Tab-separated table of C-alpha atoms in Angstrom:
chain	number	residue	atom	x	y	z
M	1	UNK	CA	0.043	-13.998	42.292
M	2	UNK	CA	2.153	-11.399	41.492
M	3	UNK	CA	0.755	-8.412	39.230
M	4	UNK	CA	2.811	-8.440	36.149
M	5	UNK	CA	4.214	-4.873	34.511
M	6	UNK	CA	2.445	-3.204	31.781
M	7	UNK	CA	4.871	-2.181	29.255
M	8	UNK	CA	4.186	1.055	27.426
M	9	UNK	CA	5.673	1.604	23.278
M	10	UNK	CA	8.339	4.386	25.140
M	11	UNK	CA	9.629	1.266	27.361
M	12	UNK	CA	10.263	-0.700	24.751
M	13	UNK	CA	11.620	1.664	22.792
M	14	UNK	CA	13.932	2.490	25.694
M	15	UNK	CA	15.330	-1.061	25.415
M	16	UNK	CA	17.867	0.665	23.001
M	17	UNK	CA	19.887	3.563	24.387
M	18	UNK	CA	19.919	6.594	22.492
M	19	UNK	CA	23.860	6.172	22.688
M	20	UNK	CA	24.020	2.818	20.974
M	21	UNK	CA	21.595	4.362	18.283
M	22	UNK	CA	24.485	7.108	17.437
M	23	UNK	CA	27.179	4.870	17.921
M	24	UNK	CA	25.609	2.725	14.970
M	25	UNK	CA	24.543	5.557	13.036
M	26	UNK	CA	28.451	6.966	12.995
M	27	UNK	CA	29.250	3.079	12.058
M	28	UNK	CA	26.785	2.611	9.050
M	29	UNK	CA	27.204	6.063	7.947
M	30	UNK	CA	23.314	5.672	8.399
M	31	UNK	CA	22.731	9.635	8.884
M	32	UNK	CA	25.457	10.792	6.066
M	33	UNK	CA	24.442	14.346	5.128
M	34	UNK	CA	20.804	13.865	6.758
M	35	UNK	CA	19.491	16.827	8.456
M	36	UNK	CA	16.074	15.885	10.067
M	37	UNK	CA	14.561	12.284	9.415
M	38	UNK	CA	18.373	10.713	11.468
M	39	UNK	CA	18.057	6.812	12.007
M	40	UNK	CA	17.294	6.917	15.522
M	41	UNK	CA	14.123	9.021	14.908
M	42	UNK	CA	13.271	6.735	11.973
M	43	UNK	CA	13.707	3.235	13.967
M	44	UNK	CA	11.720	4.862	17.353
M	45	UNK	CA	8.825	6.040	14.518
M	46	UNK	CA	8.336	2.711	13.261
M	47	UNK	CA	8.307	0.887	16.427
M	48	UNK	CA	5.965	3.486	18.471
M	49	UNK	CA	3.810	2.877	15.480
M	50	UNK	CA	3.826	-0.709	15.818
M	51	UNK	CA	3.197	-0.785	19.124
M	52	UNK	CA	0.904	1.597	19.481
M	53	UNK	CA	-1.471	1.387	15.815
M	54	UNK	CA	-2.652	-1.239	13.924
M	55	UNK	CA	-2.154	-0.310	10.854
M	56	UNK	CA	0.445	1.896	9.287
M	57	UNK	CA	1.265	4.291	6.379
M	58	UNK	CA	3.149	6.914	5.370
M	59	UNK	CA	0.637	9.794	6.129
M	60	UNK	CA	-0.457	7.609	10.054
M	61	UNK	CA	4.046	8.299	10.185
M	62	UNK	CA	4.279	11.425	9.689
M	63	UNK	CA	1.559	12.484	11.877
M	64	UNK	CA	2.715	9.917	14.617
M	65	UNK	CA	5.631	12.428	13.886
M	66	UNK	CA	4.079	15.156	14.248
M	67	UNK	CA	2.591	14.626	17.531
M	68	UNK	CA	2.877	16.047	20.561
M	69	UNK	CA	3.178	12.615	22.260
M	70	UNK	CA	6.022	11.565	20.060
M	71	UNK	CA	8.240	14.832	19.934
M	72	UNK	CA	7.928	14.591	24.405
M	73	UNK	CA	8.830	10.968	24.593
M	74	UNK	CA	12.027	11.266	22.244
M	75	UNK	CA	12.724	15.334	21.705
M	76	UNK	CA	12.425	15.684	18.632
M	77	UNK	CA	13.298	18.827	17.079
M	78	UNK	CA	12.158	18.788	14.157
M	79	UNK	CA	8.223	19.287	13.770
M	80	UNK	CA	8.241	19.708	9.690
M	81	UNK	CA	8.509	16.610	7.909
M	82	UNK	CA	6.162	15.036	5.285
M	83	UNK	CA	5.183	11.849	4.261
M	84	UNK	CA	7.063	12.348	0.848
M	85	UNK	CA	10.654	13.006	3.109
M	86	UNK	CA	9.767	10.088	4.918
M	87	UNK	CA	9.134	7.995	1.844
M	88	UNK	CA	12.398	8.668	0.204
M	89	UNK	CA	14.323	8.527	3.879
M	90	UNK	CA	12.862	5.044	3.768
M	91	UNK	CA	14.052	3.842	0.333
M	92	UNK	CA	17.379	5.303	0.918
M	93	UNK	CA	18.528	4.301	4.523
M	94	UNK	CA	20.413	1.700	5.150
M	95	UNK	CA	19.039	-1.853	6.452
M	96	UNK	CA	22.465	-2.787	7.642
M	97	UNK	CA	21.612	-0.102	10.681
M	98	UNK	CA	18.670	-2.183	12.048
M	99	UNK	CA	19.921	-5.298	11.358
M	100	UNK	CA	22.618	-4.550	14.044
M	101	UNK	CA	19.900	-2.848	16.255
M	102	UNK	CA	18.094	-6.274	16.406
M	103	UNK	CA	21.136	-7.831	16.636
M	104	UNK	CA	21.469	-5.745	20.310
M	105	UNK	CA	17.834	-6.696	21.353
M	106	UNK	CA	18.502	-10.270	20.301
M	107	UNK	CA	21.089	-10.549	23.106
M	108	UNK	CA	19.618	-8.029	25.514
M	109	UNK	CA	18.240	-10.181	28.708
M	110	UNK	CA	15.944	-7.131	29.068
M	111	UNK	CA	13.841	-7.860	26.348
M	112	UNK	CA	13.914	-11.581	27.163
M	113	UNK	CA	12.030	-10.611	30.391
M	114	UNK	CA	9.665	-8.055	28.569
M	115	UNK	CA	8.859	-10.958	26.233
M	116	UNK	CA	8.803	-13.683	27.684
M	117	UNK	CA	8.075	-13.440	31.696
M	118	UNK	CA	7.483	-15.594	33.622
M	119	UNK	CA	7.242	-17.824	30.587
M	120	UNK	CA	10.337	-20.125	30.343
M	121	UNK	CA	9.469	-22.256	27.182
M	122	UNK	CA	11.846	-22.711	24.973
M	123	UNK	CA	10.582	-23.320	21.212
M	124	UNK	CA	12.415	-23.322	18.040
M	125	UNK	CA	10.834	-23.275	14.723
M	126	UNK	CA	11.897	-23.555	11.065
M	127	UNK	CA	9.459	-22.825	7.869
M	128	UNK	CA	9.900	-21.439	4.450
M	129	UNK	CA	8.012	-18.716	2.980
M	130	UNK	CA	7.649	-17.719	-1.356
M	131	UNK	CA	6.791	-14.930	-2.478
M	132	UNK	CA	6.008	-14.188	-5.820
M	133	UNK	CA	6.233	-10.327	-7.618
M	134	UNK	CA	6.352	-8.800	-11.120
M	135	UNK	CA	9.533	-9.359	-12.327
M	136	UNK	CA	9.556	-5.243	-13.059
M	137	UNK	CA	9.528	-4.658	-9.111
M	138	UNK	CA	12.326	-7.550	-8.544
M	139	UNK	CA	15.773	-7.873	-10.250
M	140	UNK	CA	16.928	-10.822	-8.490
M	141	UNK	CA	14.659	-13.698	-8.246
M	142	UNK	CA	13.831	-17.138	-9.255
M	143	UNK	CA	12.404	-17.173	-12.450
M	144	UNK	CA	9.340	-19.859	-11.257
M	145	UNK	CA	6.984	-18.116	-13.393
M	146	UNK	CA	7.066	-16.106	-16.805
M	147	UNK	CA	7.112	-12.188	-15.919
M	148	UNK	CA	7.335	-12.814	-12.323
M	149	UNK	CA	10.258	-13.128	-9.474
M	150	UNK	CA	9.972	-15.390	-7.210
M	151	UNK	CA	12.237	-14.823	-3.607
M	152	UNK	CA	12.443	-17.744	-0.878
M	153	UNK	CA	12.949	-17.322	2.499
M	154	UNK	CA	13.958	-19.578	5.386
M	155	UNK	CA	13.433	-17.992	9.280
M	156	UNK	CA	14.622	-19.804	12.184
M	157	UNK	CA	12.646	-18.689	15.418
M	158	UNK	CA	13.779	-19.530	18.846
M	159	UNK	CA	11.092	-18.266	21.718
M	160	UNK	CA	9.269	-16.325	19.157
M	161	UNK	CA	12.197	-14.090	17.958
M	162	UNK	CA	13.636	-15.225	14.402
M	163	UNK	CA	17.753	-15.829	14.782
M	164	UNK	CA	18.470	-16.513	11.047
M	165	UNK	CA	17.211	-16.056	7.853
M	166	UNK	CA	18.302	-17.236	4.743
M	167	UNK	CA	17.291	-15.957	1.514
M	168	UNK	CA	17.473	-19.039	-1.086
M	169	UNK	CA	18.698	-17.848	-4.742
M	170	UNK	CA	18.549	-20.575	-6.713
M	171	UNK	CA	16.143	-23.060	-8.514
M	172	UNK	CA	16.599	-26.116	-6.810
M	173	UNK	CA	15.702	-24.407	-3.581
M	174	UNK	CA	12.211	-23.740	-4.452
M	175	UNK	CA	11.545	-27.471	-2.914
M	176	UNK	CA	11.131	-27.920	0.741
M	177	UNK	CA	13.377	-30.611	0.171
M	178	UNK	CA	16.276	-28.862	-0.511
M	179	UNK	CA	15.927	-25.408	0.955
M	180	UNK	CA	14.879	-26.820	4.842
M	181	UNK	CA	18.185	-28.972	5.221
M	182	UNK	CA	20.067	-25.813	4.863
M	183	UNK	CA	18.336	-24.054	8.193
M	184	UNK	CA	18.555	-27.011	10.145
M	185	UNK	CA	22.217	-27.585	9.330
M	186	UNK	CA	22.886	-24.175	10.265
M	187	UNK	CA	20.976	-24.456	13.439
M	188	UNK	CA	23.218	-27.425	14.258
M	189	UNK	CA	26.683	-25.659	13.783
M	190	UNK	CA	25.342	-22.445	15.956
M	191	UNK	CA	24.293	-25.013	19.035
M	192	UNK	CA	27.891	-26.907	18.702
């Protein structure tokens, strides 16, 4: 039986080359007039802390940041951050930059191997998910109960890996009836 590879965070974080990450960055004017906390150090901090904690806040970021492990693996130059710069980096960078970064791994027959090898069985799922906040922390929202927001989401998976997500907007789709025809119609026209 062959001995199958261990795959350290800095692999998988590898999976993305540091030349696609600036090539986005230039696209989504992700790194506009940022000096230290750039995209690519933001997306390779949150991943080496998934893989490599279990848990994670601002202050377990910044000194994952801080580290001596983290500024050798991706050269860092900047040693000086705090939790309070990465806060505000957070609120105000732009998701469209990692959407298009998991767009890349989506497609990437690399991570397919990582992921799933020597495992070839292909699953899809669909489910629904609510969630339900103060309507002070959401604008948009259905209005399900008085003084809260509620949002509804749809993920496809295929193999583990969600493909599509739909974020339902209006009243009727609060029922599993209406809101579940939607992803599997959409599956449909993506496999024809």
């Amino acid at each position: 039986m062959l001995k199958q590879k261990t795959w350290s965070a800095a692999d998988i974080i590898g999976l993305v080359p540091d030349e696609l990450l600036d090539d986005l960055s230039s696209e989504t004017g992700v790194d506009y007039s940022v000096k230290k906390l750039q995209g690519k150090h933001i997306f390779k901090l949150f991943l080496f802390a998934l893989l490599d904690r279990a848990s994670i806040s601002l202050r377990i970021l910044e000194s994952i940041f801080k580290s001596d492990r983290f500024q050798n693996l991706f050269e860092t130059k900047s040693k000086s951050i705090k939790h309070v710069a990465l806060s505000f980096r957070l609120k105000t960078i732009k998701a469209e930059y990692f959407e298009k970064i998991f767009l890349y791994l989506i497609h990437s027959p690399k991570l397919e191997h990582i992921v799933f090898d020597r495992k070839k069985i292909k699953t899809s799922k669909i489910d629904t998910t609510i969630i339900t906040l103060s309507s002070k922390l959401l604008r948009l929202g259905m209005n399900d109960n008085p003084g809260y927001k509620t949002l509804k989401f749809g993920v496809e998976l295929h193999q583990g890996i969600p493909v599509n997500m739909i974020l339902f907007k209006e009243q009727k789709e609060l029922s599993e009836d209406n809101a579940l025809p939607q992803l599997v119609m959409q599956s449909k026209q993506k496999k024809t």
